[in-house]
Amino acid sequence: MKKLLSIVLLLIIFLGYSCLKDTPEDFNNPESSWNPSFSIAIGQTSLKMNEDSGFDTLLLLNNPTTGYPFWVEEFDVPLEYTMPFDLQEITEFSEDIVSLMFRFNVDNGFPADAIAQAYFLDISNNVVDSLFVNGPLTFDEGEVNSEGESVKKTHTQNDIVFEGDKIDALSDVRNILLKGSINNLALDTNLIEFYPNYSVDIQMGVQVELNMSLSQDQLSNNNIQ
């Protein structure tokens, strides 16, 4: 299929669930250009003290010496989750992408600070890049009531823009590894029994910005292919 027709068809599909902007008023202009953008949800998860979050559930057992679960003795509580992300799914636009803005939403329901980082992995699970250049971010603790129940999660939103070579480096990425941990230094022992019920909710999305040329030469070239 001709490249231009492929691009138009894909944009029509994206219109069903994406946000496009800056549409040119006149496609017949001999030197038209278009700077649309569309957003895609990458994935979401709730990191908890369970197997789905990579937590060693044996640590939930009580230490007969202390009477507390073994995880209480840990410096922090590590959690992780892997979600698929393949930039090649939008290969029709690969030459036209000028920026990727990743949105990272976190709602921390633990009554302790949480730390999180996202790593881009290739097909062999090698780290290609990380989302936060200066290392993992810290997210403030959530609120609990007098009975230890989570009543308000602390919400944080971060937008990170990738351009140029950083976009090119993502061409081999197939997954995103979310690694987090719960700070265990100031643990309130009255809340220990509630910890398996708390969660850190993470949601990721990406906005793709394009710079597409609709010149008369390109239209003519596509018509003769």
Coordinates of N, CA, C and O in Angstrom, one line a residue, residues 69-197:
P69 N 5.6 -10.1 61.0 CA 6.0 -10.7 59.7 C 7.4 -10.4 59.4 O 8.0 -9.3 59.8
F70 N 8.0 -11.3 58.6 CA 9.5 -11.1 58.3 C 9.7 -9.9 57.5 O 10.8 -9.3 57.6
W71 N 8.7 -9.4 56.7 CA 9.0 -8.2 55.9 C 9.3 -6.9 56.7 O 9.9 -6.0 56.2
V72 N 8.8 -7.0 58.0 CA 9.1 -5.8 58.8 C 10.6 -5.6 59.0 O 11.0 -4.4 59.3
E73 N 11.4 -6.6 58.9 CA 12.8 -6.5 59.2 C 13.6 -6.0 57.9 O 14.8 -5.7 58.0
E74 N 12.9 -5.9 56.8 CA 13.5 -5.4 55.6 C 13.7 -3.9 55.6 O 12.9 -3.2 56.2
F75 N 14.8 -3.4 55.0 CA 15.0 -2.0 54.9 C 13.9 -1.3 54.1 O 13.5 -0.2 54.5
D76 N 13.4 -1.9 53.1 CA 12.3 -1.5 52.3 C 11.6 -2.7 51.7 O 12.0 -3.8 51.8
V77 N 10.4 -2.4 51.2 CA 9.6 -3.5 50.6 C 9.6 -3.4 49.1 O 8.9 -2.5 48.5
P78 N 10.4 -4.2 48.3 CA 10.5 -4.1 46.9 C 9.2 -4.6 46.2 O 8.7 -5.7 46.5
L79 N 8.8 -3.9 45.1 CA 7.6 -4.3 44.3 C 8.0 -4.0 42.9 O 8.7 -3.1 42.6
E80 N 7.4 -4.8 41.9 CA 7.7 -4.6 40.5 C 6.6 -5.1 39.7 O 5.8 -6.0 40.1
Y81 N 6.5 -4.6 38.4 CA 5.5 -5.1 37.5 C 6.1 -4.8 36.1 O 6.7 -3.7 35.8
T82 N 5.8 -5.7 35.1 CA 6.2 -5.5 33.7 C 5.0 -5.3 32.8 O 4.1 -6.1 32.9
M83 N 5.0 -4.3 32.0 CA 4.0 -4.1 31.0 C 4.6 -4.0 29.6 O 5.7 -3.4 29.4
P84 N 3.8 -4.5 28.6 CA 4.4 -4.4 27.2 C 4.4 -3.0 26.6 O 3.5 -2.2 26.9
F85 N 5.4 -2.7 25.9 CA 5.5 -1.4 25.2 C 6.4 -1.6 23.9 O 7.6 -1.9 24.1
D86 N 5.8 -1.5 22.8 CA 6.5 -1.8 21.5 C 6.3 -0.6 20.6 O 5.2 -0.4 20.0
L87 N 7.3 0.2 20.4 CA 7.2 1.4 19.6 C 7.0 1.0 18.1 O 6.5 1.8 17.3
Q88 N 7.4 -0.2 17.7 CA 7.2 -0.6 16.4 C 5.8 -0.8 16.0 O 5.5 -0.9 14.8
E89 N 4.9 -0.7 16.9 CA 3.4 -0.8 16.6 C 3.0 0.4 15.9 O 1.9 0.4 15.2
I90 N 3.8 1.5 15.9 CA 3.5 2.7 15.1 C 4.6 3.0 14.2 O 5.0 4.1 14.0
T91 N 5.1 2.0 13.5 CA 6.3 2.1 12.6 C 5.9 3.0 11.4 O 6.8 3.6 10.8
E92 N 4.6 3.0 11.0 CA 4.3 3.9 9.9 C 4.6 5.3 10.2 O 4.8 6.1 9.2
F93 N 4.7 5.7 11.5 CA 5.0 7.1 11.8 C 6.5 7.3 12.3 O 6.8 8.4 12.7
S94 N 7.3 6.2 12.2 CA 8.6 6.3 12.8 C 9.4 7.4 12.3 O 10.2 8.1 13.1
E95 N 9.4 7.7 11.0 CA 10.2 8.8 10.5 C 9.6 10.2 10.8 O 10.2 11.2 10.5
D96 N 8.4 10.2 11.2 CA 7.7 11.5 11.5 C 7.6 11.9 12.9 O 7.1 13.0 13.3
I97 N 8.0 11.0 13.8 CA 7.9 11.3 15.3 C 8.9 12.3 15.7 O 10.1 12.1 15.4
V98 N 8.5 13.4 16.3 CA 9.5 14.4 16.8 C 9.6 14.4 18.3 O 10.6 14.9 18.8
S99 N 8.6 13.9 19.0 CA 8.7 13.8 20.5 C 7.7 12.8 21.0 O 6.7 12.5 20.4
L100 N 8.1 12.2 22.2 CA 7.3 11.3 22.9 C 7.2 11.9 24.3 O 8.2 12.1 25.0
M101 N 6.0 12.2 24.8 CA 5.8 12.6 26.2 C 5.1 11.5 27.0 O 4.0 11.2 26.8
F102 N 5.9 11.0 27.9 CA 5.4 9.9 28.8 C 4.7 10.5 30.0 O 5.4 11.4 30.7
R103 N 3.5 10.1 30.3 CA 2.8 10.6 31.5 C 2.8 9.5 32.6 O 2.4 8.3 32.3
F104 N 3.3 9.8 33.8 CA 3.5 8.8 34.8 C 2.6 9.2 36.0 O 3.0 10.2 36.7
N105 N 1.5 8.6 36.2 CA 0.6 8.9 37.3 C 0.8 7.9 38.5 O 0.8 6.6 38.2
V106 N 0.9 8.4 39.7 CA 1.1 7.5 40.8 C 0.1 7.9 41.9 O 0.0 9.1 42.2
D107 N -0.6 6.9 42.5 CA -1.4 7.1 43.7 C -0.9 6.2 44.8 O -1.1 5.0 44.7
N108 N -0.3 6.8 45.8 CA 0.3 6.0 46.9 C -0.6 5.9 48.0 O -1.0 6.8 48.7
G109 N -1.1 4.6 48.3 CA -2.0 4.4 49.4 C -1.3 3.8 50.6 O -2.0 3.7 51.7
F110 N 0.0 3.6 50.6 CA 0.7 3.1 51.8 C 1.0 4.3 52.7 O 1.2 5.4 52.3
P111 N 0.9 4.1 54.0 CA 1.2 5.1 55.0 C 2.8 5.3 55.1 O 3.3 5.4 56.3
A112 N 3.5 5.3 54.0 CA 4.9 5.4 54.0 C 5.3 5.9 52.6 O 4.6 5.7 51.6
D113 N 6.5 6.6 52.5 CA 6.9 7.0 51.2 C 7.2 5.9 50.3 O 7.6 4.8 50.7
A114 N 6.9 6.1 49.0 CA 7.1 5.1 48.0 C 8.2 5.6 47.0 O 8.3 6.8 46.8
I115 N 9.0 4.7 46.4 CA 10.0 5.1 45.4 C 9.7 4.3 44.2 O 9.3 3.1 44.2
A116 N 9.8 4.9 43.0 CA 9.5 4.2 41.7 C 10.3 4.7 40.6 O 10.7 5.9 40.5
Q117 N 10.6 3.8 39.7 CA 11.4 4.0 38.5 C 10.8 3.1 37.4 O 10.3 2.0 37.7
A118 N 10.9 3.6 36.1 CA 10.4 2.8 35.0 C 11.6 2.5 34.1 O 12.3 3.5 33.7
Y119 N 11.9 1.3 33.7 CA 13.0 0.9 32.9 C 12.5 0.4 31.5 O 11.5 -0.5 31.5
F120 N 13.0 0.8 30.4 CA 12.7 0.3 29.1 C 13.6 -0.9 28.8 O 14.8 -0.8 28.8
L121 N 12.9 -2.0 28.5 CA 13.7 -3.3 28.3 C 13.6 -3.7 26.8 O 12.5 -3.6 26.2
D122 N 14.7 -4.3 26.3 CA 14.6 -4.9 24.9 C 14.1 -6.3 25.0 O 13.7 -6.8 26.1
I123 N 14.1 -7.0 23.9 CA 13.5 -8.4 23.8 C 14.3 -9.4 24.7 O 13.7 -10.4 25.2
S124 N 15.5 -9.0 25.1 CA 16.3 -9.9 26.0 C 16.3 -9.4 27.4 O 17.1 -9.8 28.3
N125 N 15.4 -8.4 27.7 CA 15.2 -7.9 29.0 C 16.4 -7.1 29.5 O 16.7 -6.9 30.7
N126 N 17.2 -6.6 28.5 CA 18.3 -5.7 28.9 C 17.7 -4.2 29.0 O 16.8 -3.8 28.2
V127 N 18.2 -3.5 29.9 CA 17.8 -2.1 30.1 C 18.3 -1.2 29.0 O 19.5 -1.1 28.8
V128 N 17.4 -0.6 28.3 CA 17.8 0.3 27.2 C 17.9 1.8 27.7 O 18.8 2.5 27.3
D129 N 17.0 2.1 28.6 CA 16.9 3.5 29.1 C 16.0 3.5 30.3 O 15.3 2.5 30.6
S130 N 16.0 4.6 31.1 CA 15.1 4.7 32.2 C 14.2 6.0 32.0 O 14.6 6.9 31.3
L131 N 13.1 6.0 32.7 CA 12.2 7.1 32.5 C 12.7 8.4 33.2 O 12.7 9.5 32.6
F132 N 13.1 8.2 34.4 CA 13.6 9.4 35.2 C 15.1 9.4 35.2 O 15.8 8.5 35.8
V133 N 15.7 10.4 34.5 CA 17.1 10.4 34.3 C 17.9 10.5 35.6 O 19.0 9.9 35.7
N134 N 17.4 11.2 36.6 CA 18.2 11.4 37.8 C 17.9 10.3 38.9 O 18.2 10.6 40.1
G135 N 17.3 9.2 38.5 CA 17.1 8.2 39.4 C 15.6 8.1 39.8 O 14.8 8.9 39.4
P136 N 15.3 7.1 40.6 CA 13.9 6.9 41.1 C 13.3 8.1 41.8 O 14.0 8.9 42.4
L137 N 12.0 8.3 41.6 CA 11.3 9.4 42.3 C 10.7 8.9 43.6 O 10.3 7.8 43.7
T138 N 10.5 9.8 44.5 CA 9.9 9.5 45.8 C 8.5 10.1 45.8 O 8.3 11.3 45.4
F139 N 7.5 9.3 46.3 CA 6.1 9.7 46.3 C 5.7 9.7 47.8 O 5.9 8.7 48.5
D140 N 5.0 10.8 48.2 CA 4.6 11.0 49.6 C 3.6 9.9 50.0 O 2.9 9.4 49.2
E141 N 3.6 9.7 51.3 CA 2.7 8.7 51.9 C 1.3 9.0 51.8 O 0.9 10.2 51.7
G142 N 0.4 8.0 51.8 CA -1.0 8.2 51.8 C -1.5 8.4 53.2 O -0.8 8.3 54.1
E143 N -2.8 8.7 53.3 CA -3.4 8.9 54.6 C -4.3 7.7 55.0 O -4.9 7.1 54.2
V144 N -4.2 7.4 56.3 CA -5.0 6.3 56.9 C -5.8 6.8 58.1 O -5.4 7.8 58.7
N145 N -6.9 6.1 58.4 CA -7.7 6.6 59.5 C -7.2 5.9 60.8 O -6.2 5.2 60.8
S146 N -7.8 6.2 61.9 CA -7.4 5.7 63.2 C -7.4 4.1 63.3 O -6.8 3.5 64.2
E147 N -8.2 3.5 62.4 CA -8.3 2.1 62.4 C -7.3 1.4 61.3 O -7.4 0.2 61.1
G148 N -6.4 2.2 60.8 CA -5.4 1.7 59.9 C -5.9 1.5 58.4 O -5.1 1.0 57.6
E149 N -7.0 2.0 58.1 CA -7.5 1.8 56.7 C -7.1 3.0 55.9 O -7.1 4.1 56.3
S150 N -6.8 2.7 54.6 CA -6.4 3.8 53.7 C -7.6 4.6 53.3 O -8.6 4.1 52.9
V151 N -7.5 5.9 53.5 CA -8.6 6.8 53.3 C -8.4 7.8 52.2 O -9.3 8.4 51.5
K152 N -7.1 8.1 51.9 CA -6.7 9.0 50.8 C -5.4 8.7 50.3 O -4.4 8.8 51.0
K153 N -5.3 8.4 49.0 CA -4.0 8.1 48.3 C -3.4 9.5 47.8 O -4.2 10.3 47.4
T154 N -2.1 9.6 48.0 CA -1.4 10.8 47.5 C -1.2 10.7 46.0 O -0.5 9.7 45.6
H155 N -1.7 11.6 45.2 CA -1.6 11.6 43.8 C -0.4 12.4 43.3 O -0.2 13.5 43.8
T156 N 0.4 11.9 42.4 CA 1.5 12.6 41.8 C 1.5 12.3 40.3 O 1.2 11.2 39.8
Q157 N 1.7 13.4 39.5 CA 1.8 13.2 38.0 C 3.1 13.8 37.5 O 3.4 14.9 37.8
N158 N 3.8 13.1 36.7 CA 5.0 13.5 36.1 C 5.0 13.3 34.6 O 4.6 12.2 34.1
D159 N 5.4 14.3 33.8 CA 5.5 14.2 32.3 C 6.9 14.3 31.9 O 7.7 15.3 32.3
I160 N 7.4 13.3 31.1 CA 8.8 13.3 30.7 C 8.8 13.2 29.2 O 8.2 12.4 28.6
V161 N 9.6 14.1 28.6 CA 9.6 14.2 27.1 C 10.9 13.6 26.6 O 12.0 13.8 27.1
F162 N 10.8 12.7 25.6 CA 11.9 12.1 24.9 C 11.9 12.7 23.5 O 10.9 12.8 22.8
E163 N 13.1 13.1 23.0 CA 13.3 13.6 21.7 C 14.6 13.1 21.1 O 15.5 12.5 21.8
G164 N 14.7 13.2 19.8 CA 16.0 12.9 19.1 C 16.5 11.5 19.3 O 15.7 10.5 19.1
D165 N 17.7 11.4 19.8 CA 18.4 10.1 19.9 C 17.7 9.2 21.0 O 17.7 8.0 20.9
K166 N 17.0 9.8 22.0 CA 16.4 9.1 23.0 C 15.2 8.3 22.4 O 14.8 7.2 22.9
I167 N 14.5 8.9 21.4 CA 13.4 8.2 20.7 C 14.0 7.0 19.9 O 13.5 5.9 19.9
D168 N 15.1 7.3 19.2 CA 15.7 6.2 18.4 C 16.1 5.0 19.2 O 16.0 3.9 18.8
A169 N 16.6 5.3 20.4 CA 17.0 4.2 21.3 C 15.9 3.3 21.8 O 16.1 2.1 22.2
L170 N 14.6 3.8 21.6 CA 13.5 3.0 22.1 C 13.0 2.0 21.0 O 12.0 1.3 21.2
S171 N 13.6 2.0 19.8 CA 13.1 1.2 18.7 C 13.2 -0.3 19.1 O 12.5 -1.1 18.5
D172 N 14.1 -0.7 20.0 CA 14.3 -2.1 20.3 C 13.5 -2.5 21.6 O 13.6 -3.6 22.1
V173 N 12.8 -1.5 22.2 CA 12.1 -1.8 23.5 C 10.9 -2.6 23.2 O 10.1 -2.4 22.3
R174 N 10.6 -3.6 24.1 CA 9.5 -4.4 24.1 C 8.6 -4.4 25.3 O 7.5 -4.7 25.3
N175 N 9.3 -4.0 26.4 CA 8.5 -3.9 27.7 C 9.0 -2.8 28.6 O 10.1 -2.2 28.4
I176 N 8.2 -2.4 29.5 CA 8.6 -1.4 30.6 C 8.5 -2.1 31.9 O 7.5 -2.7 32.3
L177 N 9.6 -2.1 32.6 CA 9.6 -2.7 34.0 C 9.4 -1.5 35.0 O 10.2 -0.6 35.1
L178 N 8.4 -1.7 35.8 CA 8.2 -0.7 36.9 C 8.7 -1.3 38.2 O 8.3 -2.4 38.6
K179 N 9.7 -0.6 38.7 CA 10.3 -1.1 40.0 C 10.0 0.0 41.1 O 10.3 1.2 40.9
G180 N 9.4 -0.5 42.2 CA 9.1 0.4 43.3 C 9.5 -0.2 44.6 O 9.9 -1.4 44.7
S181 N 9.4 0.6 45.6 CA 9.7 0.1 47.0 C 9.0 1.0 48.0 O 8.7 2.1 47.7
I182 N 8.7 0.4 49.1 CA 8.0 1.1 50.2 C 9.0 1.3 51.3 O 9.6 0.3 51.8
N183 N 9.2 2.6 51.7 CA 10.2 2.9 52.8 C 9.7 2.3 54.1 O 8.6 2.5 54.5
N184 N 10.6 1.5 54.7 CA 10.2 0.8 55.9 C 10.9 1.3 57.2 O 10.8 0.7 58.3
L185 N 11.5 2.5 57.1 CA 12.3 3.0 58.2 C 11.5 3.5 59.4 O 11.9 3.3 60.6
A186 N 10.4 4.1 59.1 CA 9.5 4.7 60.1 C 8.2 3.9 60.3 O 7.1 4.5 60.4
L187 N 8.3 2.6 60.3 CA 7.1 1.8 60.3 C 6.3 1.9 61.6 O 6.9 1.8 62.7
D188 N 5.0 2.2 61.5 CA 4.1 2.2 62.7 C 3.7 0.8 62.9 O 2.9 0.2 62.1
T189 N 4.1 0.1 64.0 CA 3.8 -1.3 64.2 C 2.3 -1.5 64.3 O 1.8 -2.6 64.1
N190 N 1.5 -0.5 64.6 CA 0.1 -0.6 64.7 C -0.6 -0.8 63.4 O -1.8 -1.3 63.3
L191 N 0.1 -0.6 62.3 CA -0.4 -0.7 60.9 C 0.0 -1.9 60.2 O -0.4 -2.1 59.1
I192 N 0.9 -2.7 60.8 CA 1.5 -3.9 60.1 C 0.4 -4.8 59.5 O 0.6 -5.2 58.4
E193 N -0.6 -5.1 60.2 CA -1.6 -6.0 59.7 C -2.3 -5.5 58.5 O -2.9 -6.3 57.7
F194 N -2.3 -4.2 58.3 CA -3.0 -3.6 57.2 C -2.2 -3.5 55.9 O -2.7 -3.3 54.8
Y195 N -0.9 -3.6 56.0 CA 0.0 -3.4 54.9 C -0.4 -4.2 53.6 O -0.3 -3.7 52.5
P196 N -0.7 -5.5 53.8 CA -1.1 -6.3 52.6 C -2.3 -5.7 51.8 O -2.6 -6.1 50.7
N197 N -3.1 -4.8 52.4 CA -4.2 -4.2 51.8 C -3.9 -2.9 51.1 O -4.8 -2.5 50.3

